[in-house]
Structure formats: C-alpha cells, structure tokens
CSV table of C-alpha atoms in Angstrom, one decimal:
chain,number,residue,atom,x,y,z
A,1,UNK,CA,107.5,126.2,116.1
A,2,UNK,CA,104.7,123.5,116.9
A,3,UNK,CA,101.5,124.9,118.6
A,4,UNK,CA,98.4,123.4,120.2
A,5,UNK,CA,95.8,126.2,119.7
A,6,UNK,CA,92.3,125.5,122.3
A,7,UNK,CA,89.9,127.6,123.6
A,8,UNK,CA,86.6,127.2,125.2
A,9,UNK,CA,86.6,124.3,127.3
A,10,UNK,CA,83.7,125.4,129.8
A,11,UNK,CA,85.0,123.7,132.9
A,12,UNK,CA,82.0,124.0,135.4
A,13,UNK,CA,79.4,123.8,132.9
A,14,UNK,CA,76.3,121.9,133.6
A,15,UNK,CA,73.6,121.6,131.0
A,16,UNK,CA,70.1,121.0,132.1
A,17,UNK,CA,71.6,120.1,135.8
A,18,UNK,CA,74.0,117.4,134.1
A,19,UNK,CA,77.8,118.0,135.0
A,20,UNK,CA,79.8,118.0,131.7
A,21,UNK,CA,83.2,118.8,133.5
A,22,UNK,CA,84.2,115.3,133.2
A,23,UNK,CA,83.8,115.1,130.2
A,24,UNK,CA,85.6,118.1,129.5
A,25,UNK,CA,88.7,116.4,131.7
A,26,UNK,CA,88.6,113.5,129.8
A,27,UNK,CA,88.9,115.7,126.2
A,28,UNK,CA,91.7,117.4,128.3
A,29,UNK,CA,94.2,114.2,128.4
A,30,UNK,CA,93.7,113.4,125.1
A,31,UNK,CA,95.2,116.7,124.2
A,32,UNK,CA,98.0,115.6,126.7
A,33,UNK,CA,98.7,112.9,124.7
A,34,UNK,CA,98.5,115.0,121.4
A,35,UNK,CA,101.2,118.0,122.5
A,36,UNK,CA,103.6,113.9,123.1
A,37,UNK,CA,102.5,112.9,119.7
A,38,UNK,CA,102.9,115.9,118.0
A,39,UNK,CA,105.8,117.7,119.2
A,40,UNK,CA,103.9,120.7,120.1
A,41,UNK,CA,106.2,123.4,121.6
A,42,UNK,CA,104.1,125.9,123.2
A,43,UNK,CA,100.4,125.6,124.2
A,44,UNK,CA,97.6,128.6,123.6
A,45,UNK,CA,94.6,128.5,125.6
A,46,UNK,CA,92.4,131.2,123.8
A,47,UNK,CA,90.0,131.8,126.7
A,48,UNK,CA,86.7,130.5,128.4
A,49,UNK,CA,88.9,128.1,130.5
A,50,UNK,CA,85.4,128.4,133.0
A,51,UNK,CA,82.5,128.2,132.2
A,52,UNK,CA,81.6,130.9,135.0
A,53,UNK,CA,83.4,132.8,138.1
A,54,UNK,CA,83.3,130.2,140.7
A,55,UNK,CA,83.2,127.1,140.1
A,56,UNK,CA,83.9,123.7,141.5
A,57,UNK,CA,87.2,122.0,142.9
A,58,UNK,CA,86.7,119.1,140.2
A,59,UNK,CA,86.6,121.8,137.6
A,60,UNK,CA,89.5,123.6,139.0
A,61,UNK,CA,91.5,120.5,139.2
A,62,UNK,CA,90.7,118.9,135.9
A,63,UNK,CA,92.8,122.7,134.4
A,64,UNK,CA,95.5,122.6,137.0
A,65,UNK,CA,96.2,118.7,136.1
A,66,UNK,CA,96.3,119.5,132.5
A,67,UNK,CA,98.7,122.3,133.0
A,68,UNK,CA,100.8,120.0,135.5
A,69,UNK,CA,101.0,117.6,132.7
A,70,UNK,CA,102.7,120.3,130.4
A,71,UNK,CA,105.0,120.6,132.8
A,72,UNK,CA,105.6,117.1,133.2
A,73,UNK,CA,106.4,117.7,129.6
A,74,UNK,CA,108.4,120.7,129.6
A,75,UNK,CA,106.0,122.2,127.7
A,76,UNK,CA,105.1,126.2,127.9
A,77,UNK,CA,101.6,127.6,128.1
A,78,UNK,CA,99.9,130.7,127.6
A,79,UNK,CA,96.1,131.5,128.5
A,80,UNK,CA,94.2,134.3,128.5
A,81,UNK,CA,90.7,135.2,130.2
A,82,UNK,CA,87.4,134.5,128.0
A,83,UNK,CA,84.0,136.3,128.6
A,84,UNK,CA,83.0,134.0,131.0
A,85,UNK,CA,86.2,133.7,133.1
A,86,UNK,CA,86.6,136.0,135.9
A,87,UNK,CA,89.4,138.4,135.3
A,88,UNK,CA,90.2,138.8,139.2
A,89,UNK,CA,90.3,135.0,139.9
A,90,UNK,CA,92.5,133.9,136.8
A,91,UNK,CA,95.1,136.6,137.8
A,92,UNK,CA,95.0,135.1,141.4
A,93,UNK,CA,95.9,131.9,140.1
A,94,UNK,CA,98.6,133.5,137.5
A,95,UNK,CA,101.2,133.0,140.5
A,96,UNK,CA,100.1,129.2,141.4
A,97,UNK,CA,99.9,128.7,137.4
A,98,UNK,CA,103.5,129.7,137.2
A,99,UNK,CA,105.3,127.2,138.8
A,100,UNK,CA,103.7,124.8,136.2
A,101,UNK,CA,105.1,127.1,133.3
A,102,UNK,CA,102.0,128.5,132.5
A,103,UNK,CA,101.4,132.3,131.9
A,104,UNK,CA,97.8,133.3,133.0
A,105,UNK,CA,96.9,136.5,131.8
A,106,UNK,CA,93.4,137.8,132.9
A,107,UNK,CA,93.3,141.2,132.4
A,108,UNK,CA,94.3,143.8,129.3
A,109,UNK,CA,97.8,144.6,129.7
A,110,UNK,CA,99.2,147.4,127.5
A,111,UNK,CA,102.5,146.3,125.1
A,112,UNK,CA,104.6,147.6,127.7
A,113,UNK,CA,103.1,146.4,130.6
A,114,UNK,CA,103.4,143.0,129.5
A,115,UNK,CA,101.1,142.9,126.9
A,116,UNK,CA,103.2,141.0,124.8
A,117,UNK,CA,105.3,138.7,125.9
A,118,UNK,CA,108.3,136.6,124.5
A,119,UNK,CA,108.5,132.5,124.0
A,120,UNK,CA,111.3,130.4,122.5
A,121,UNK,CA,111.9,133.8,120.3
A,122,UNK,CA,108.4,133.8,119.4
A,123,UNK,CA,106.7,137.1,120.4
A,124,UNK,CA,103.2,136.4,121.4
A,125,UNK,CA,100.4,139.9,121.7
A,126,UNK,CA,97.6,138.9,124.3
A,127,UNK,CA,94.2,140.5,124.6
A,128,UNK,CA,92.1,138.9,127.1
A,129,UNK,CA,88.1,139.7,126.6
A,130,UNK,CA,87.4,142.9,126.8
A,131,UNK,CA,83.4,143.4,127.4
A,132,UNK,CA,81.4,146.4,125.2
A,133,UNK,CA,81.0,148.5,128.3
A,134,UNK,CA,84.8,148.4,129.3
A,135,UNK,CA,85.8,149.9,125.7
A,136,UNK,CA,82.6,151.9,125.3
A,137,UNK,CA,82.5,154.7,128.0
A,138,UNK,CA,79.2,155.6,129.5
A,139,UNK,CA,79.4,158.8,128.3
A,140,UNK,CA,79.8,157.9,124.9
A,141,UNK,CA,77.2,155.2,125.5
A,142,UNK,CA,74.7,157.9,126.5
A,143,UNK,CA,75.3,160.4,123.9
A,144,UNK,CA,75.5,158.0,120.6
A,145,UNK,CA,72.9,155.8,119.2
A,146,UNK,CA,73.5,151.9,118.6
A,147,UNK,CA,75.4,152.9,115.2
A,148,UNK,CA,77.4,155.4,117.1
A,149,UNK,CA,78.4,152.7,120.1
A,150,UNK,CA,79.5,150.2,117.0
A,151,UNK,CA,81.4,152.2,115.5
A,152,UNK,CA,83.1,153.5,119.0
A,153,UNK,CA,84.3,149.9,119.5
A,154,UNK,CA,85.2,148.8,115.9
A,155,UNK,CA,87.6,152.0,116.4
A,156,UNK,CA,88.9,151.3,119.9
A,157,UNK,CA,89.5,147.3,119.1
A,158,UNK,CA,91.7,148.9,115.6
A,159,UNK,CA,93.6,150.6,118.4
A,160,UNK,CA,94.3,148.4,120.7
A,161,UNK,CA,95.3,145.7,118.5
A,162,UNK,CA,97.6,148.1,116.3
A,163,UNK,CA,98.8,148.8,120.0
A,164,UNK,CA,100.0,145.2,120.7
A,165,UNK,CA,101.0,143.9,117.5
A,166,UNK,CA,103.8,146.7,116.5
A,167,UNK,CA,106.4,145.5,114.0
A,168,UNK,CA,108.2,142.2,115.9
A,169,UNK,CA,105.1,140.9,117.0
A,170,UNK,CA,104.6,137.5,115.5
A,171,UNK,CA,101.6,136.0,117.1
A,172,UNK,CA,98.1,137.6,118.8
A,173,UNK,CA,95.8,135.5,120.8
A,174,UNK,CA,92.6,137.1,121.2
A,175,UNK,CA,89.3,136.5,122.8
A,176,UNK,CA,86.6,138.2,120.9
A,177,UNK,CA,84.5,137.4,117.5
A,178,UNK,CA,85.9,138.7,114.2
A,179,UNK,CA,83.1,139.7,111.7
A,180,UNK,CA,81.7,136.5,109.8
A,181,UNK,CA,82.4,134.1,112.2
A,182,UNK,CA,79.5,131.1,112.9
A,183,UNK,CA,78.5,130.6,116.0
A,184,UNK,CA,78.3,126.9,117.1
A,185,UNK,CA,75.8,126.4,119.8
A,186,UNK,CA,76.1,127.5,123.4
A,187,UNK,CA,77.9,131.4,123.0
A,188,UNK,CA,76.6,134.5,124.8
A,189,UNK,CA,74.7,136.2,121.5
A,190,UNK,CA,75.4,139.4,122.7
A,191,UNK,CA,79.0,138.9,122.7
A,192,UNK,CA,78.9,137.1,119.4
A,193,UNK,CA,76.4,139.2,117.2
A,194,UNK,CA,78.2,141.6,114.6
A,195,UNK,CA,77.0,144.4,116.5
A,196,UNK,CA,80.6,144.0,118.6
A,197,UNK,CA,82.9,142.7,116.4
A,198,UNK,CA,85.9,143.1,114.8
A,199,UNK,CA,86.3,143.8,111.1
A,200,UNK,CA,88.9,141.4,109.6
A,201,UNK,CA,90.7,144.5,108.6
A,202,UNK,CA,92.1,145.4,111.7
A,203,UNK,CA,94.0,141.9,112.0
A,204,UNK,CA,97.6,143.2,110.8
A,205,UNK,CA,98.5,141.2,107.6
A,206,UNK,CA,102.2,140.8,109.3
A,207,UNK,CA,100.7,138.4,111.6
A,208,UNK,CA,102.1,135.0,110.8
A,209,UNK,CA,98.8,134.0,113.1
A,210,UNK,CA,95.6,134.5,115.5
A,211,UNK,CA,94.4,132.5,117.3
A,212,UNK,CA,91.1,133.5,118.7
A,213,UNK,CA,88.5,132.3,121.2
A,214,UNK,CA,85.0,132.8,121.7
A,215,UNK,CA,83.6,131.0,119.1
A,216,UNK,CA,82.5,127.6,119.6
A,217,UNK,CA,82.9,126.2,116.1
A,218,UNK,CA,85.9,125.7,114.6
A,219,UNK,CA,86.9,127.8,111.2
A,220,UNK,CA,89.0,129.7,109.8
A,221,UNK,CA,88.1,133.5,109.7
A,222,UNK,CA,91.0,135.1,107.3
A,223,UNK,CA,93.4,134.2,105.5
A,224,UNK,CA,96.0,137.8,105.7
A,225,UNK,CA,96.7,136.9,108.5
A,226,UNK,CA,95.9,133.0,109.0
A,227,UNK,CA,93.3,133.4,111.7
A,228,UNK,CA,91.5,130.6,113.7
A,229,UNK,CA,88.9,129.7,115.9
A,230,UNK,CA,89.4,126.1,117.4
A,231,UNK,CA,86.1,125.6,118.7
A,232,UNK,CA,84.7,123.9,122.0
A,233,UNK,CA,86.5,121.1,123.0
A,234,UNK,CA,83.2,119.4,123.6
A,235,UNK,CA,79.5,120.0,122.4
A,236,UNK,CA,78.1,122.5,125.1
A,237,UNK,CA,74.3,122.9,124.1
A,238,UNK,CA,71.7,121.9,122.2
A,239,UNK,CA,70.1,123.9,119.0
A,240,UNK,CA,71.6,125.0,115.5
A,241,UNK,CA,75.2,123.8,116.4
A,242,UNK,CA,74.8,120.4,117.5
A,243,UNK,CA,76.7,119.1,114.1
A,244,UNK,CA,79.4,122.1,114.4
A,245,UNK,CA,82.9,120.7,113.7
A,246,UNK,CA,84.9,121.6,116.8
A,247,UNK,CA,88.3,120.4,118.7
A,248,UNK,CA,91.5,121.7,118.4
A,249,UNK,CA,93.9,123.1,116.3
A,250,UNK,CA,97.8,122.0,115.5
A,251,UNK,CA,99.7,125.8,114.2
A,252,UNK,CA,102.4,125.6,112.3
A,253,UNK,CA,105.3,128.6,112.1
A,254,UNK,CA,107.9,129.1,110.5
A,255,UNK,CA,109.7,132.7,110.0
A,256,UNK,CA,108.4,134.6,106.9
A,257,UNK,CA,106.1,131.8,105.8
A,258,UNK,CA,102.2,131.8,106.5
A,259,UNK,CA,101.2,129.7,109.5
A,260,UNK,CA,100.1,126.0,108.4
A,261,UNK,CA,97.1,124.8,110.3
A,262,UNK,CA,95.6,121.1,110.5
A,263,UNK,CA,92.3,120.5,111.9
A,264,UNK,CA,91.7,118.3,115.6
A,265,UNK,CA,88.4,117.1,114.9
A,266,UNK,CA,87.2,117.1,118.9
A,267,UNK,CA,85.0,113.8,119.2
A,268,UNK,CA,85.3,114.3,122.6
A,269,UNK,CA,82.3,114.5,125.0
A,270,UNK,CA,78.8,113.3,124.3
A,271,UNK,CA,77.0,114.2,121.6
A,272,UNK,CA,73.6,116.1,121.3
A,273,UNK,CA,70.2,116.2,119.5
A,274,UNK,CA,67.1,117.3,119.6
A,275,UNK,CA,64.5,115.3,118.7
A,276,UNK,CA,61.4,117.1,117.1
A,277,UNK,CA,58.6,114.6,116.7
A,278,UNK,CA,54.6,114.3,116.3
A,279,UNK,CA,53.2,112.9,119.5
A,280,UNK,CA,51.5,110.3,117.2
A,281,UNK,CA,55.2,109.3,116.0
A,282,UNK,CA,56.6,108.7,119.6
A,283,UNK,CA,56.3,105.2,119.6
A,284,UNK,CA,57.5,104.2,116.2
A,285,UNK,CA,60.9,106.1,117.2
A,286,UNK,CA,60.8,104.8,121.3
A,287,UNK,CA,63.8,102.9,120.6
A,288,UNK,CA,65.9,105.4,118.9
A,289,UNK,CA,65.1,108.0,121.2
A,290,UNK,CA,66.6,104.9,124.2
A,291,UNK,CA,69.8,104.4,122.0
A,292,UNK,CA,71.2,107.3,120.8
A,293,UNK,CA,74.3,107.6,123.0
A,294,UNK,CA,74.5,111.1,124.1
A,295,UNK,CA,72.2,113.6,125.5
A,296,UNK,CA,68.5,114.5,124.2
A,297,UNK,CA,66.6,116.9,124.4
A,298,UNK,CA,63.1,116.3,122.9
A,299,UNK,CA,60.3,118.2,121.2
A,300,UNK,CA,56.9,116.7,121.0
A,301,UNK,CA,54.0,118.6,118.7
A,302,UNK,CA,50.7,117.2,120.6
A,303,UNK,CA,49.1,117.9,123.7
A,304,UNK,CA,51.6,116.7,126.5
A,305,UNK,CA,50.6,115.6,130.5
A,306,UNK,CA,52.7,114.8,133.6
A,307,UNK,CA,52.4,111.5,133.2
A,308,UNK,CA,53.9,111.2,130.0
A,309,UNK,CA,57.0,113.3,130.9
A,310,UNK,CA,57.4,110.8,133.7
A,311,UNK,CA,57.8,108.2,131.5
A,312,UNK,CA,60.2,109.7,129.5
A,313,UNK,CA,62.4,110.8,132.0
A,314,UNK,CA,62.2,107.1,133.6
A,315,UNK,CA,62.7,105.3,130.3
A,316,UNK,CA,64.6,107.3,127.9
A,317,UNK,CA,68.6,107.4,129.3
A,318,UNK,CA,69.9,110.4,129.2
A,319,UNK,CA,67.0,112.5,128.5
A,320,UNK,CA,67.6,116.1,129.8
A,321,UNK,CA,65.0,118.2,128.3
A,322,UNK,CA,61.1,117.6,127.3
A,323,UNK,CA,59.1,120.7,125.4
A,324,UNK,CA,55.5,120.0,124.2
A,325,UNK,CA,53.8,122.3,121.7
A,326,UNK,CA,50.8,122.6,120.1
A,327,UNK,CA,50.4,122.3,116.2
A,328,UNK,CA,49.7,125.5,114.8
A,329,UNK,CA,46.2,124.8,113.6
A,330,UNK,CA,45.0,124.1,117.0
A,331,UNK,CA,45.1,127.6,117.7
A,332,UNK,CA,47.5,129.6,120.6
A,333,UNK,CA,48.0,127.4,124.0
A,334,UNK,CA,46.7,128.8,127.4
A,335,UNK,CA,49.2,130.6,129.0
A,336,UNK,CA,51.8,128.7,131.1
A,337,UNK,CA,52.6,129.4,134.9
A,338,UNK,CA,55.0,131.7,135.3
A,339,UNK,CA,57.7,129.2,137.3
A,340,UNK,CA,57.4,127.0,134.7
A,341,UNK,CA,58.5,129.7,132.3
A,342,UNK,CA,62.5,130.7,131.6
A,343,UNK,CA,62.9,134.5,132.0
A,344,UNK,CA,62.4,135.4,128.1
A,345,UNK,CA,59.2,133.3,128.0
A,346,UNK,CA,57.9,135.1,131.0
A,347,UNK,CA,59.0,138.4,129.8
A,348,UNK,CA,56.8,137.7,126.1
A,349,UNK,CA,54.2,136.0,128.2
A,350,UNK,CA,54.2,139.8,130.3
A,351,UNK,CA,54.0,142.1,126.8
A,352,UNK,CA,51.3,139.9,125.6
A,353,UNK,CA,49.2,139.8,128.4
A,354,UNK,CA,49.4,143.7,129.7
A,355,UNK,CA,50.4,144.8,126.0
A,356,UNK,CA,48.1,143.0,124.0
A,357,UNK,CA,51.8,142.9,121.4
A,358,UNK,CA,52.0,140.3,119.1
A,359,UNK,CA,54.6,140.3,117.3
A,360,UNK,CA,57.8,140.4,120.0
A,361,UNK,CA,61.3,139.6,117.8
A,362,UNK,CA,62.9,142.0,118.0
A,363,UNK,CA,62.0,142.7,122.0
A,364,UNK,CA,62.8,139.5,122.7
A,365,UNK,CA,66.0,139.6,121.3
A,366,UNK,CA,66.8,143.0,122.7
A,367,UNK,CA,65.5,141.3,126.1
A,368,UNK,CA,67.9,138.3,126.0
A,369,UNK,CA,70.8,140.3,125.3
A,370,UNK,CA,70.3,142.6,127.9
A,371,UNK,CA,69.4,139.3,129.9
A,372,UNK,CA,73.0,137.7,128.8
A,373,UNK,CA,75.0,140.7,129.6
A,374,UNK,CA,73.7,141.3,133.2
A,375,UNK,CA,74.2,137.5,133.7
A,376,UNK,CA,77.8,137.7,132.1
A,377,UNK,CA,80.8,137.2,134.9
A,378,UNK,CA,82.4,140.5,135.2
C-alpha cells in the first residue's frame, strides 16, 4: 500500500499577527496533487490539524477542501487529534468528516472500542495526544517526585501502546515525541522535552510502521520499527529551527517487508530568519534585510529608539519582529515596562527586582512550561 504520512499543519496559526493559514492551504493542494501523482492509497494525518481550539472559517475550510479533494479522489483518510487540537471539536466534526471518507478520531479509544481500525486490509492502531496530566493521576502526581511522574508515564504509554498494537496490527499513528527526537521550531517544550516521552523501546518491533506527529522537523526516530516524523508542512516560527527539513512523507508497505520511506521536502510556505546584527552594521545589510523573501525577525545589538523601529517596519517588507539589546560591556539595561514585556520576561523582570536572583534558568524554564501547559487547548 501507498501512503501519504503529514502531520502538523497549524491551520489558524498566526505568527507575530500575520495569518499563515494561507499559506498552509496552499502547501495543502500541492499534496492533492502528490496523493494523483503518486498513487497514494490511504492518507495519515498524524495530528495538530489546528493550530488551537477555535479557530477561523478560512482555516476550517482550507482542511475540509483538502479532505473533499480525497474524496474527489476516492481516496481514504485517517486523522487523529494533536496537542493543540481540541478533542471535543474534532469528534464533532468526525460525522461531517465522514461523508468525505475521512475518519476523525479525537479522543483515546481502547482496541476494542475502535481503537484500531481496519483499511484496505491494512489494520491501523490510533492514539490521539494524550496530555501528562490525563495519564498521570493527581494522586500519583502528588505523592511522587518529577522522577517518579516520568517514570509513571513511560510505564502507562508501554501500556497503552502494547494495548493497541496486539499481534495483527500493522500500522500505529501516534501523536507524541519518542525519546531523541529534534525539535524544529515552534512545539510546546513541555510536550516535547524528554521528561514525557516515549522510549523507542516500547514501539513493538512487528510494526511494519509509525507514523508520529508532534514534532515539527522531519526524521526518522527508529529503525525496529521504521518510525517517522514528517514535520510541519510549513515553517511555523522563528529560532533554532528555521533551516529544519520538513514536508511530507511517501510510506511504503508491503506484507512482511520493512516500510520504505522517501522524503517530501516541504518548500512550502515562506521562509524565516532572524537577523542578528550590530546597529553600526544596519546599513551595509539595508538591502538584504528588504529582499530576503520571507518573514524577518530582526535583532539589533545597540541602543534602539521609536523612531528607528518605525522605519523598519515602514521600509523593510515583511518585517514582523524587532528586539534591541545592549552589548554586554555596556552593562545591564534599565528595566523595561511591564506591557512591553512577554509573560516570561516579566516574570524574570519580577524575581530580579523583589528577589534580588540572578541567575533564573532553570525558573524560567520551569515557568514557561508551566506557562505552555496552562495555555495548551484541553
């Protein structure tokens, strides 16, 4: 059987105000055009269809067109909710999804509650996101330190997924991070840190694949069984993964042989960089900042003022984010006001200030977790 394998498209999401859901719909029909092309079979949707609970009707219609399209095809679909889907509203639209031939599955369903389902004689195990505090019960939360909560969901996810792939089962699609994986820019890091994941272990070795979600840049995570992440369809934020390799995946599986995968490259969506330059550089690289073709953010080490954000904003296109900072020999800056501040830098700007703490890693990392996790559709 041919297979499309995606995952993460982040309908909805808007990065520093800017819409990137057409873009996302535009990434969509070209994989329209690749399930013509290359006689895909069945399509997995690994998750993160959203990027939140609600979110708008262009978003909405972009997935309902691409799944109309499969139809159009005769084409089957599977998808399964992602962190930042909202279970209750993706098994709403289950019934609506139906009529295209798409099964929508948003919430854990035990093997024989439909857990794992059957296409073209292929028998699929689905396991939808499942968040830390779902699998982790408060009791156990209260009575075990961090160790003790780890090791309570490494053992639960070896259960459950020992549950769903019993002897027959030739597929699982999964939304979660398997140990090792590398993020690529733009994931929940509390949902992605090794803390909560799953040991590549636990994937049963008579899996001819997995296909996973979650994960925004595309690799391969085992090899007993063949398991893969597909990445974002599109580049979703700036930092360390701007240059991830990301796209889509073409499976293919054949009885009693190991699944044969071939990289999508995505080079869908506008790119993005951040630029990190000296204030005194600014206007030897002016016109490469105006050409690059995709989004920018831009960090400037000098001593910043209004007026100079103005005119980058007016004169660089597609400029979305400005930071100035101070060289480090200049000594620390005055504090910033607080509405200026996101809610980490506030919260370091707080423990300095009434603390007198310096040195705040580890907080701050605690802090944005925490911050994440509250923030995380439920």
């Amino acid at each position: 059987m041919r297979i499309l394998h995606t995952a993460d498209w982040h309908l909805g999401k808007t990065l520093k105000g800017q819409d990137r859901t057409p873009e996302v719909h535009e990434a969509l029909k070209e994989l329209l055009g690749l399930v013509s092309s290359e006689r895909v079979e069945l399509v997995l949707v690994s998750g993160d269809l959203f990027d939140r609970s609600v979110v708008s009707s262009a978003a909405e219609a972009a997935a309902f067109e691409f799944f109309v399209g499969l139809k159009e095809k005769g084409i089957p679909a599977l998808v399964i909710a992602g962190n930042h889907d909202s279970r209750e509203r993706l098994e709403a639209l289950a019934p609506l999804l139906a009529l295209t031939g798409t099964r929508a599955y948003g919430n854990l369903r035990f093997a024989q509650e439909g857990g794992v389902v059957e296409v073209g004689g292929l028998r699929v195990a689905l396991l939808p996101f499942l968040s830390e505090r779902r699998l982790v019960k408060a009791q156990q939360l209260l009575q075990q330190d961090t160790g003790g909560w780890r090791q309570t969901y490494a053992e639960g996810m070896r259960q459950l997924i020992a549950h769903l792939t019993a002897p027959g089962v030739h597929l699982l699609m999964a939304h979660l991070t398997v140990e090792g994986a590398q993020l690529g820019g733009g994931e929940f890091t509390f949902h992605t840190t090794n803390s909560y994941a799953v040991l590549k272990g636990h994937l049963p070795p008579t899996l001819g694949y997995v296909a996973l979600g979650h994960i925004h840049k595309q690799q391969k995570v085992s090899d007993g069984p063949v398991a893969w992440y597909p990445g974002s369809l599109i580049q979703l934020d700036f930092g360390e993964g701007e240059g991830a390799p990301r796209g889509a995946l073409l499976v293919e599986l054949e009885p009693g042989k190991p699944a044969r995968v071939h990289e999508i490259p995505g080079r869908w969506g506008k790119p993005l960089k951040t630029f990190r330059l000296r204030l005194e550089d600014l206007d030897r690289r002016w016109e490469e900042l105006r050409e690059f073709p995709g989004y920018t953010k831009l960090v400037l080490e000098g001593q910043g003022n209004p007026a100079l954000r103005k005119r980058l904003f007016e004169e660089v296109p597609r400029l979305l984010d400005v930071e100035f900072q101070a060289p480090s020999r200049e000594g620390p800056s005055p504090p910033a006001s607080p509405e200026r501040l996101s809610w980490s830098e506030a919260y370091a700007q707080y423990r300095r200030e009434t603390a007198g703490e310096a040195s705040l890693d580890e907080l701050l990392k605690a802090f944005q977790e925490v911050l994440e996790e509250v923030l995380a559709p439920r």
